[in-house]
Amino acid sequence: MQSISAIAFVSLMGGCGAMSPATGNTPSAGMEVTSGAFAENGPIPAEHAGVGDCGGKNLSLPVAWTHLPAKAKSVAVLLWDPDGASGLGVSHWVAYNIAAERGQLTSGEARAGADFSMGPNVSGAAAYRGMCPPAGDRPHHYTLTVVASELPPGALPAGLARDALLGALQGHALGGQSVVGRYGR
């Protein structure tokens, strides 16, 4: 059974694959999302995991985006563990009101005083929460998604949780892409 969040995201992103990128190239050269911390399906370095028994330093993941749709003014960044909470998923990071032309967030940039908004993670804090799957579990998959929007930075109110953000982006999302990494302990 899919979670409501997953269904909402699929609905939100439906039809976005045919969008033309800002470069004017064909859709096959569309939006791209990468992380300097890991390759697609590769292991995520421990420094990005939670502190203490989780094995890390709680540094937010770096993420970069290119070839956004032409009308993109802002992006949202979401970090989701679909394997967490017994398959119901866990939200680790909700960041938005990010100027599209920035092109990236650097490692550790998700902190108090950042120039973008953050919503609550699984623990209810408006912050990045590093990975911390149960010890002995198979490595969890962490989906780092960037959603391009026609909304200008600052258009959305502070403190939106993942599902509320996805709802607020309905009708304003222009495209999205993800990169997936793995972390276990």
Short mmCIF file of N, CA and C in Angstrom, two decimals:
data_model
loop_
_atom_site.label_atom_id
_atom_site.label_comp_id
_atom_site.label_asym_id
_atom_site.label_seq_id
_atom_site.Cartn_x
_atom_site.Cartn_y
_atom_site.Cartn_z
N MET A 1 0.84 -1.18 0.00
CA MET A 1 0.00 0.00 0.00
C MET A 1 0.88 1.25 0.00
N GLN A 2 0.59 2.18 -0.90
CA GLN A 2 1.37 3.41 -0.96
C GLN A 2 0.89 4.39 0.09
N SER A 3 1.82 5.18 0.59
CA SER A 3 1.44 6.20 1.56
C SER A 3 0.73 7.33 0.84
N ILE A 4 -0.04 8.10 1.59
CA ILE A 4 -0.73 9.25 1.03
C ILE A 4 0.28 10.23 0.46
N SER A 5 1.42 10.40 1.14
CA SER A 5 2.45 11.31 0.65
C SER A 5 2.96 10.89 -0.71
N ALA A 6 3.21 9.60 -0.88
CA ALA A 6 3.71 9.10 -2.16
C ALA A 6 2.68 9.32 -3.26
N ILE A 7 1.42 9.07 -2.97
CA ILE A 7 0.35 9.27 -3.95
C ILE A 7 0.24 10.75 -4.30
N ALA A 8 0.32 11.63 -3.30
CA ALA A 8 0.25 13.07 -3.54
C ALA A 8 1.40 13.52 -4.41
N PHE A 9 2.61 13.00 -4.17
CA PHE A 9 3.77 13.40 -4.95
C PHE A 9 3.61 12.95 -6.39
N VAL A 10 3.16 11.71 -6.62
CA VAL A 10 2.96 11.21 -7.97
C VAL A 10 1.92 12.06 -8.68
N SER A 11 0.84 12.41 -7.99
CA SER A 11 -0.19 13.26 -8.56
C SER A 11 0.36 14.65 -8.88
N LEU A 12 1.13 15.20 -7.97
CA LEU A 12 1.72 16.52 -8.14
C LEU A 12 2.62 16.55 -9.36
N MET A 13 3.43 15.52 -9.54
CA MET A 13 4.42 15.49 -10.60
C MET A 13 3.88 14.94 -11.91
N GLY A 14 2.68 14.42 -11.93
CA GLY A 14 2.11 13.85 -13.15
C GLY A 14 2.21 14.80 -14.33
N GLY A 15 2.72 14.33 -15.44
CA GLY A 15 2.82 15.13 -16.64
C GLY A 15 4.02 16.05 -16.69
N CYS A 16 4.85 16.09 -15.68
CA CYS A 16 5.98 17.01 -15.66
C CYS A 16 7.12 16.55 -16.54
N GLY A 17 7.15 15.28 -16.92
CA GLY A 17 8.26 14.77 -17.71
C GLY A 17 8.39 15.40 -19.08
N ALA A 18 7.32 15.97 -19.61
CA ALA A 18 7.37 16.55 -20.94
C ALA A 18 7.73 18.03 -20.94
N MET A 19 8.02 18.59 -19.80
CA MET A 19 8.35 20.00 -19.71
C MET A 19 9.67 20.29 -20.42
N SER A 20 9.76 21.44 -21.06
CA SER A 20 11.00 21.85 -21.68
C SER A 20 11.91 22.49 -20.65
N PRO A 21 13.18 22.15 -20.65
CA PRO A 21 14.11 22.73 -19.69
C PRO A 21 14.42 24.18 -20.04
N ALA A 22 15.03 24.88 -19.09
CA ALA A 22 15.35 26.29 -19.28
C ALA A 22 16.31 26.52 -20.44
N THR A 23 17.07 25.52 -20.81
CA THR A 23 18.04 25.68 -21.88
C THR A 23 17.40 25.64 -23.25
N GLY A 24 16.14 25.24 -23.34
CA GLY A 24 15.47 25.16 -24.62
C GLY A 24 15.76 23.87 -25.35
N ASN A 25 16.47 22.96 -24.74
CA ASN A 25 16.77 21.68 -25.37
C ASN A 25 15.55 20.77 -25.32
N THR A 26 15.66 19.62 -25.92
CA THR A 26 14.58 18.66 -25.91
C THR A 26 14.36 18.12 -24.51
N PRO A 27 13.16 17.57 -24.21
CA PRO A 27 12.89 17.05 -22.87
C PRO A 27 13.90 16.01 -22.40
N SER A 28 14.57 15.29 -23.29
CA SER A 28 15.54 14.29 -22.86
C SER A 28 16.73 14.92 -22.13
N ALA A 29 16.94 16.23 -22.32
CA ALA A 29 18.02 16.94 -21.63
C ALA A 29 17.44 17.73 -20.46
N GLY A 30 16.33 17.25 -19.88
CA GLY A 30 15.60 17.96 -18.85
C GLY A 30 16.30 18.05 -17.51
N MET A 31 15.54 18.43 -16.55
CA MET A 31 16.00 18.68 -15.19
C MET A 31 16.87 17.55 -14.67
N GLU A 32 17.95 17.94 -13.98
CA GLU A 32 18.86 16.95 -13.42
C GLU A 32 19.17 17.31 -11.97
N VAL A 33 19.19 16.31 -11.11
CA VAL A 33 19.49 16.48 -9.69
C VAL A 33 20.64 15.56 -9.32
N THR A 34 21.63 16.12 -8.62
CA THR A 34 22.77 15.34 -8.17
C THR A 34 23.14 15.73 -6.75
N SER A 35 23.92 14.88 -6.11
CA SER A 35 24.49 15.20 -4.81
C SER A 35 25.98 14.91 -4.87
N GLY A 36 26.78 15.85 -4.41
CA GLY A 36 28.22 15.65 -4.36
C GLY A 36 28.64 14.64 -3.30
N ALA A 37 27.69 14.19 -2.47
CA ALA A 37 28.00 13.25 -1.40
C ALA A 37 27.91 11.79 -1.83
N PHE A 38 27.11 11.50 -2.86
CA PHE A 38 26.92 10.11 -3.27
C PHE A 38 26.47 10.04 -4.72
N ALA A 39 26.74 8.91 -5.36
CA ALA A 39 26.27 8.63 -6.71
C ALA A 39 24.91 7.96 -6.63
N GLU A 40 24.19 7.94 -7.72
CA GLU A 40 22.88 7.29 -7.77
C GLU A 40 22.99 5.87 -7.22
N ASN A 41 22.16 5.55 -6.25
CA ASN A 41 22.11 4.25 -5.57
C ASN A 41 23.36 3.92 -4.77
N GLY A 42 24.23 4.90 -4.60
CA GLY A 42 25.46 4.68 -3.84
C GLY A 42 25.27 4.93 -2.36
N PRO A 43 26.28 4.56 -1.58
CA PRO A 43 26.21 4.78 -0.14
C PRO A 43 26.35 6.26 0.22
N ILE A 44 25.59 6.70 1.21
CA ILE A 44 25.66 8.07 1.71
C ILE A 44 26.70 8.08 2.82
N PRO A 45 27.65 9.01 2.78
CA PRO A 45 28.67 9.08 3.83
C PRO A 45 28.05 9.31 5.20
N ALA A 46 28.65 8.69 6.21
CA ALA A 46 28.12 8.73 7.58
C ALA A 46 27.98 10.13 8.13
N GLU A 47 28.81 11.10 7.69
CA GLU A 47 28.71 12.45 8.25
C GLU A 47 27.32 13.06 8.07
N HIS A 48 26.54 12.55 7.11
CA HIS A 48 25.19 13.08 6.85
C HIS A 48 24.12 12.37 7.68
N ALA A 49 24.51 11.35 8.41
CA ALA A 49 23.58 10.63 9.30
C ALA A 49 23.41 11.42 10.59
N GLY A 50 22.44 10.99 11.38
CA GLY A 50 22.21 11.62 12.67
C GLY A 50 23.38 11.40 13.61
N VAL A 51 23.42 12.18 14.68
CA VAL A 51 24.52 12.09 15.66
C VAL A 51 24.29 10.92 16.61
N GLY A 52 25.25 10.65 17.45
CA GLY A 52 25.15 9.58 18.45
C GLY A 52 25.21 8.22 17.81
N ASP A 53 24.31 7.34 18.22
CA ASP A 53 24.29 5.96 17.72
C ASP A 53 24.05 5.86 16.22
N CYS A 54 23.56 6.93 15.60
CA CYS A 54 23.29 6.90 14.16
C CYS A 54 24.58 6.94 13.34
N GLY A 55 25.68 7.38 13.97
CA GLY A 55 26.97 7.32 13.32
C GLY A 55 27.43 8.55 12.58
N GLY A 56 26.70 9.67 12.69
CA GLY A 56 27.07 10.82 11.88
C GLY A 56 27.21 12.13 12.61
N LYS A 57 27.25 13.21 11.81
CA LYS A 57 27.41 14.57 12.31
C LYS A 57 26.19 15.43 12.00
N ASN A 58 25.15 14.83 11.39
CA ASN A 58 23.91 15.53 11.07
C ASN A 58 24.13 16.70 10.11
N LEU A 59 25.08 16.57 9.19
CA LEU A 59 25.29 17.59 8.16
C LEU A 59 24.32 17.35 7.02
N SER A 60 23.56 18.36 6.66
CA SER A 60 22.62 18.20 5.55
C SER A 60 23.36 17.83 4.27
N LEU A 61 22.69 17.06 3.45
CA LEU A 61 23.27 16.61 2.18
C LEU A 61 23.44 17.77 1.21
N PRO A 62 24.51 17.77 0.44
CA PRO A 62 24.59 18.74 -0.65
C PRO A 62 23.69 18.26 -1.79
N VAL A 63 23.08 19.20 -2.48
CA VAL A 63 22.22 18.86 -3.61
C VAL A 63 22.36 19.97 -4.65
N ALA A 64 22.41 19.56 -5.92
CA ALA A 64 22.53 20.51 -7.03
C ALA A 64 21.47 20.19 -8.08
N TRP A 65 21.00 21.24 -8.76
CA TRP A 65 20.00 21.07 -9.80
C TRP A 65 20.39 21.90 -11.02
N THR A 66 20.11 21.33 -12.20
CA THR A 66 20.38 22.01 -13.47
C THR A 66 19.23 21.76 -14.43
N HIS A 67 19.20 22.54 -15.49
CA HIS A 67 18.23 22.39 -16.58
C HIS A 67 16.78 22.47 -16.08
N LEU A 68 16.50 23.44 -15.23
CA LEU A 68 15.14 23.61 -14.72
C LEU A 68 14.22 24.09 -15.84
N PRO A 69 12.92 23.84 -15.71
CA PRO A 69 11.97 24.39 -16.66
C PRO A 69 12.10 25.92 -16.71
N ALA A 70 11.83 26.49 -17.86
CA ALA A 70 12.06 27.91 -18.12
C ALA A 70 11.40 28.86 -17.12
N LYS A 71 10.24 28.54 -16.63
CA LYS A 71 9.51 29.45 -15.74
C LYS A 71 9.80 29.22 -14.26
N ALA A 72 10.77 28.37 -13.95
CA ALA A 72 11.08 28.06 -12.54
C ALA A 72 11.65 29.28 -11.84
N LYS A 73 11.07 29.61 -10.70
CA LYS A 73 11.55 30.73 -9.87
C LYS A 73 12.09 30.24 -8.54
N SER A 74 11.58 29.10 -8.08
CA SER A 74 12.04 28.55 -6.80
C SER A 74 12.03 27.04 -6.87
N VAL A 75 12.71 26.44 -5.90
CA VAL A 75 12.70 24.98 -5.78
C VAL A 75 12.41 24.59 -4.33
N ALA A 76 11.95 23.37 -4.19
CA ALA A 76 11.80 22.73 -2.89
C ALA A 76 12.70 21.51 -2.89
N VAL A 77 13.26 21.18 -1.74
CA VAL A 77 14.12 20.01 -1.59
C VAL A 77 13.53 19.13 -0.50
N LEU A 78 13.34 17.86 -0.80
CA LEU A 78 12.76 16.91 0.14
C LEU A 78 13.67 15.71 0.28
N LEU A 79 13.88 15.25 1.50
CA LEU A 79 14.62 14.01 1.75
C LEU A 79 13.66 13.05 2.44
N TRP A 80 13.43 11.91 1.80
CA TRP A 80 12.40 10.96 2.22
C TRP A 80 12.99 9.57 2.28
N ASP A 81 12.71 8.85 3.35
CA ASP A 81 13.12 7.45 3.50
C ASP A 81 11.87 6.59 3.35
N PRO A 82 11.63 6.03 2.15
CA PRO A 82 10.43 5.22 1.96
C PRO A 82 10.45 3.91 2.73
N ASP A 83 11.64 3.48 3.20
CA ASP A 83 11.76 2.22 3.93
C ASP A 83 11.46 2.39 5.42
N GLY A 84 11.53 3.63 5.91
CA GLY A 84 11.36 3.90 7.33
C GLY A 84 9.93 3.71 7.81
N ALA A 85 9.76 3.68 9.12
CA ALA A 85 8.45 3.53 9.76
C ALA A 85 7.69 2.33 9.20
N SER A 86 8.41 1.22 9.11
CA SER A 86 7.82 -0.04 8.62
C SER A 86 7.20 0.10 7.23
N GLY A 87 7.85 0.88 6.37
CA GLY A 87 7.38 1.04 5.00
C GLY A 87 6.44 2.21 4.79
N LEU A 88 6.09 2.93 5.84
CA LEU A 88 5.20 4.09 5.69
C LEU A 88 5.97 5.35 5.32
N GLY A 89 7.29 5.32 5.50
CA GLY A 89 8.14 6.43 5.11
C GLY A 89 8.40 7.42 6.23
N VAL A 90 9.57 8.06 6.14
CA VAL A 90 9.99 9.03 7.13
C VAL A 90 10.53 10.26 6.40
N SER A 91 10.05 11.43 6.79
CA SER A 91 10.51 12.69 6.23
C SER A 91 11.71 13.20 7.04
N HIS A 92 12.84 13.36 6.37
CA HIS A 92 14.07 13.83 7.03
C HIS A 92 14.37 15.30 6.79
N TRP A 93 13.83 15.86 5.69
CA TRP A 93 14.15 17.25 5.37
C TRP A 93 13.10 17.81 4.44
N VAL A 94 12.61 18.99 4.79
CA VAL A 94 11.66 19.74 3.97
C VAL A 94 12.23 21.16 3.87
N ALA A 95 12.73 21.52 2.70
CA ALA A 95 13.29 22.85 2.47
C ALA A 95 12.63 23.45 1.23
N TYR A 96 12.31 24.73 1.28
CA TYR A 96 11.61 25.36 0.16
C TYR A 96 11.82 26.87 0.21
N ASN A 97 11.17 27.59 -0.74
CA ASN A 97 11.41 29.02 -0.92
C ASN A 97 12.88 29.27 -1.26
N ILE A 98 13.46 28.34 -2.02
CA ILE A 98 14.87 28.43 -2.43
C ILE A 98 14.91 29.00 -3.84
N ALA A 99 15.65 30.07 -4.05
CA ALA A 99 15.75 30.68 -5.38
C ALA A 99 16.29 29.65 -6.38
N ALA A 100 15.59 29.49 -7.48
CA ALA A 100 15.96 28.49 -8.48
C ALA A 100 17.36 28.71 -9.03
N GLU A 101 17.75 29.99 -9.20
CA GLU A 101 19.05 30.28 -9.82
C GLU A 101 20.24 29.94 -8.93
N ARG A 102 19.99 29.64 -7.66
CA ARG A 102 21.10 29.22 -6.78
C ARG A 102 21.81 28.00 -7.34
N GLY A 103 21.04 27.05 -7.83
CA GLY A 103 21.61 25.85 -8.43
C GLY A 103 22.08 24.79 -7.47
N GLN A 104 22.14 25.11 -6.16
CA GLN A 104 22.61 24.11 -5.21
C GLN A 104 22.40 24.55 -3.77
N LEU A 105 22.43 23.58 -2.89
CA LEU A 105 22.60 23.79 -1.46
C LEU A 105 23.85 23.01 -1.09
N THR A 106 24.70 23.59 -0.29
CA THR A 106 25.95 22.94 0.08
C THR A 106 25.77 22.07 1.32
N SER A 107 26.72 21.21 1.56
CA SER A 107 26.71 20.33 2.72
C SER A 107 26.64 21.16 4.00
N GLY A 108 25.71 20.82 4.87
CA GLY A 108 25.57 21.49 6.15
C GLY A 108 24.83 22.82 6.10
N GLU A 109 24.31 23.20 4.95
CA GLU A 109 23.66 24.51 4.81
C GLU A 109 22.31 24.60 5.52
N ALA A 110 21.68 23.48 5.79
CA ALA A 110 20.39 23.49 6.49
C ALA A 110 20.63 23.72 7.97
N ARG A 111 20.53 24.97 8.38
CA ARG A 111 20.74 25.34 9.78
C ARG A 111 19.94 26.61 10.07
N ALA A 112 19.83 26.95 11.31
CA ALA A 112 19.12 28.16 11.71
C ALA A 112 19.73 29.35 10.98
N GLY A 113 18.88 30.23 10.50
CA GLY A 113 19.35 31.42 9.80
C GLY A 113 19.56 31.21 8.31
N ALA A 114 19.24 30.04 7.79
CA ALA A 114 19.38 29.79 6.35
C ALA A 114 18.47 30.76 5.59
N ASP A 115 18.83 31.03 4.33
CA ASP A 115 18.03 31.96 3.53
C ASP A 115 16.90 31.27 2.77
N PHE A 116 16.38 30.20 3.33
CA PHE A 116 15.23 29.48 2.78
C PHE A 116 14.42 28.94 3.94
N SER A 117 13.20 28.50 3.65
CA SER A 117 12.30 27.98 4.68
C SER A 117 12.50 26.49 4.87
N MET A 118 12.28 26.03 6.09
CA MET A 118 12.29 24.59 6.37
C MET A 118 11.04 24.23 7.14
N GLY A 119 10.52 23.06 6.82
CA GLY A 119 9.35 22.54 7.52
C GLY A 119 9.77 21.42 8.46
N PRO A 120 8.82 20.95 9.25
CA PRO A 120 9.15 19.93 10.24
C PRO A 120 9.54 18.59 9.62
N ASN A 121 10.51 17.94 10.25
CA ASN A 121 10.91 16.60 9.87
C ASN A 121 10.11 15.60 10.74
N VAL A 122 10.50 14.35 10.72
CA VAL A 122 9.79 13.30 11.45
C VAL A 122 9.71 13.59 12.95
N SER A 123 10.68 14.30 13.49
CA SER A 123 10.65 14.60 14.93
C SER A 123 9.90 15.90 15.25
N GLY A 124 9.44 16.59 14.20
CA GLY A 124 8.68 17.83 14.41
C GLY A 124 9.52 19.09 14.38
N ALA A 125 10.84 18.97 14.23
CA ALA A 125 11.71 20.14 14.18
C ALA A 125 11.85 20.63 12.74
N ALA A 126 11.84 21.94 12.55
CA ALA A 126 12.04 22.53 11.22
C ALA A 126 13.54 22.55 10.96
N ALA A 127 14.08 21.39 10.61
CA ALA A 127 15.53 21.22 10.44
C ALA A 127 15.79 19.95 9.63
N TYR A 128 17.02 19.82 9.21
CA TYR A 128 17.49 18.57 8.60
C TYR A 128 17.64 17.55 9.72
N ARG A 129 17.20 16.33 9.46
CA ARG A 129 17.41 15.24 10.41
C ARG A 129 18.15 14.13 9.68
N GLY A 130 19.37 13.87 10.10
CA GLY A 130 20.20 12.87 9.46
C GLY A 130 19.61 11.47 9.53
N MET A 131 20.08 10.63 8.64
CA MET A 131 19.59 9.25 8.55
C MET A 131 19.91 8.49 9.82
N CYS A 132 19.00 7.58 10.18
CA CYS A 132 19.22 6.76 11.37
C CYS A 132 18.33 5.51 11.31
N PRO A 133 18.56 4.66 10.31
CA PRO A 133 17.75 3.45 10.24
C PRO A 133 18.09 2.53 11.42
N PRO A 134 17.18 1.64 11.78
CA PRO A 134 17.48 0.72 12.88
C PRO A 134 18.75 -0.09 12.60
N ALA A 135 19.57 -0.26 13.63
CA ALA A 135 20.79 -1.06 13.50
C ALA A 135 20.42 -2.47 13.06
N GLY A 136 21.15 -2.98 12.09
CA GLY A 136 20.91 -4.32 11.59
C GLY A 136 19.95 -4.39 10.42
N ASP A 137 19.17 -3.32 10.16
CA ASP A 137 18.30 -3.29 8.98
C ASP A 137 19.16 -3.28 7.72
N ARG A 138 18.61 -3.74 6.64
CA ARG A 138 19.28 -3.54 5.35
C ARG A 138 19.38 -2.03 5.14
N PRO A 139 20.37 -1.56 4.41
CA PRO A 139 20.46 -0.12 4.18
C PRO A 139 19.14 0.43 3.62
N HIS A 140 18.73 1.55 4.18
CA HIS A 140 17.51 2.21 3.69
C HIS A 140 17.85 3.06 2.47
N HIS A 141 16.84 3.30 1.66
CA HIS A 141 16.97 4.16 0.48
C HIS A 141 16.50 5.56 0.87
N TYR A 142 17.28 6.56 0.51
CA TYR A 142 16.93 7.95 0.82
C TYR A 142 16.78 8.71 -0.49
N THR A 143 15.57 9.18 -0.73
CA THR A 143 15.25 9.88 -1.97
C THR A 143 15.38 11.38 -1.74
N LEU A 144 16.32 11.99 -2.44
CA LEU A 144 16.57 13.43 -2.38
C LEU A 144 15.94 14.03 -3.64
N THR A 145 14.86 14.76 -3.46
CA THR A 145 14.05 15.26 -4.57
C THR A 145 14.10 16.78 -4.62
N VAL A 146 14.20 17.31 -5.83
CA VAL A 146 14.07 18.75 -6.07
C VAL A 146 12.84 18.96 -6.94
N VAL A 147 11.95 19.85 -6.50
CA VAL A 147 10.75 20.20 -7.25
C VAL A 147 10.88 21.66 -7.67
N ALA A 148 10.82 21.92 -8.97
CA ALA A 148 10.86 23.27 -9.50
C ALA A 148 9.45 23.86 -9.51
N SER A 149 9.34 25.13 -9.16
CA SER A 149 8.04 25.78 -9.05
C SER A 149 8.06 27.14 -9.72
N GLU A 150 6.90 27.58 -10.17
CA GLU A 150 6.76 28.92 -10.74
C GLU A 150 6.62 29.98 -9.64
N LEU A 151 6.47 29.55 -8.39
CA LEU A 151 6.31 30.49 -7.28
C LEU A 151 7.64 31.17 -6.96
N PRO A 152 7.62 32.47 -6.69
CA PRO A 152 8.87 33.14 -6.31
C PRO A 152 9.31 32.73 -4.91
N PRO A 153 10.61 32.83 -4.61
CA PRO A 153 11.07 32.53 -3.25
C PRO A 153 10.32 33.42 -2.25
N GLY A 154 9.93 32.83 -1.14
CA GLY A 154 9.20 33.57 -0.11
C GLY A 154 7.70 33.55 -0.28
N ALA A 155 7.20 32.95 -1.36
CA ALA A 155 5.75 32.94 -1.60
C ALA A 155 5.00 32.01 -0.64
N LEU A 156 5.68 30.99 -0.15
CA LEU A 156 5.02 30.02 0.74
C LEU A 156 5.33 30.35 2.19
N PRO A 157 4.38 30.13 3.09
CA PRO A 157 4.61 30.43 4.51
C PRO A 157 5.62 29.48 5.13
N ALA A 158 6.28 29.94 6.17
CA ALA A 158 7.25 29.12 6.88
C ALA A 158 6.56 27.97 7.59
N GLY A 159 7.30 26.89 7.83
CA GLY A 159 6.83 25.80 8.67
C GLY A 159 5.93 24.77 8.03
N LEU A 160 5.88 24.71 6.69
CA LEU A 160 5.03 23.70 6.04
C LEU A 160 5.65 22.32 6.17
N ALA A 161 4.87 21.36 6.63
CA ALA A 161 5.30 19.97 6.66
C ALA A 161 5.27 19.42 5.23
N ARG A 162 5.86 18.27 5.03
CA ARG A 162 5.98 17.67 3.70
C ARG A 162 4.66 17.62 2.94
N ASP A 163 3.63 17.04 3.55
CA ASP A 163 2.35 16.91 2.86
C ASP A 163 1.72 18.27 2.57
N ALA A 164 1.85 19.22 3.50
CA ALA A 164 1.30 20.56 3.29
C ALA A 164 2.05 21.27 2.16
N LEU A 165 3.37 21.07 2.10
CA LEU A 165 4.15 21.67 1.01
C LEU A 165 3.72 21.10 -0.33
N LEU A 166 3.58 19.78 -0.40
CA LEU A 166 3.15 19.17 -1.66
C LEU A 166 1.78 19.71 -2.08
N GLY A 167 0.89 19.90 -1.11
CA GLY A 167 -0.42 20.47 -1.41
C GLY A 167 -0.30 21.90 -1.91
N ALA A 168 0.56 22.70 -1.29
CA ALA A 168 0.74 24.10 -1.69
C ALA A 168 1.37 24.20 -3.08
N LEU A 169 2.12 23.20 -3.49
CA LEU A 169 2.76 23.22 -4.81
C LEU A 169 1.82 22.75 -5.92
N GLN A 170 0.68 22.19 -5.56
CA GLN A 170 -0.29 21.75 -6.58
C GLN A 170 -0.60 22.91 -7.51
N GLY A 171 -0.49 22.70 -8.80
CA GLY A 171 -0.77 23.72 -9.79
C GLY A 171 0.38 24.69 -10.02
N HIS A 172 1.44 24.58 -9.23
CA HIS A 172 2.60 25.47 -9.36
C HIS A 172 3.89 24.72 -9.68
N ALA A 173 3.89 23.39 -9.53
CA ALA A 173 5.07 22.59 -9.81
C ALA A 173 5.28 22.50 -11.31
N LEU A 174 6.53 22.64 -11.72
CA LEU A 174 6.88 22.59 -13.14
C LEU A 174 7.65 21.33 -13.51
N GLY A 175 8.20 20.66 -12.53
CA GLY A 175 8.97 19.45 -12.78
C GLY A 175 9.74 19.07 -11.55
N GLY A 176 10.19 17.85 -11.53
CA GLY A 176 10.96 17.37 -10.39
C GLY A 176 11.82 16.18 -10.77
N GLN A 177 12.91 16.02 -10.04
CA GLN A 177 13.79 14.89 -10.24
C GLN A 177 14.38 14.51 -8.90
N SER A 178 14.83 13.28 -8.81
CA SER A 178 15.38 12.74 -7.57
C SER A 178 16.69 12.02 -7.82
N VAL A 179 17.46 11.89 -6.77
CA VAL A 179 18.63 11.03 -6.73
C VAL A 179 18.49 10.20 -5.45
N VAL A 180 18.81 8.93 -5.52
CA VAL A 180 18.62 8.02 -4.40
C VAL A 180 19.97 7.51 -3.89
N GLY A 181 20.14 7.59 -2.57
CA GLY A 181 21.32 7.04 -1.93
C GLY A 181 20.90 6.05 -0.86
N ARG A 182 21.87 5.30 -0.31
CA ARG A 182 21.58 4.28 0.69
C ARG A 182 22.42 4.53 1.94
N TYR A 183 21.82 4.22 3.10
CA TYR A 183 22.56 4.31 4.35
C TYR A 183 22.06 3.22 5.30
N GLY A 184 22.99 2.54 5.92
CA GLY A 184 22.67 1.52 6.91
C GLY A 184 23.69 1.56 8.03
N ARG A 185 23.36 0.89 9.11
CA ARG A 185 24.31 0.83 10.24
C ARG A 185 24.15 -0.48 10.96
#
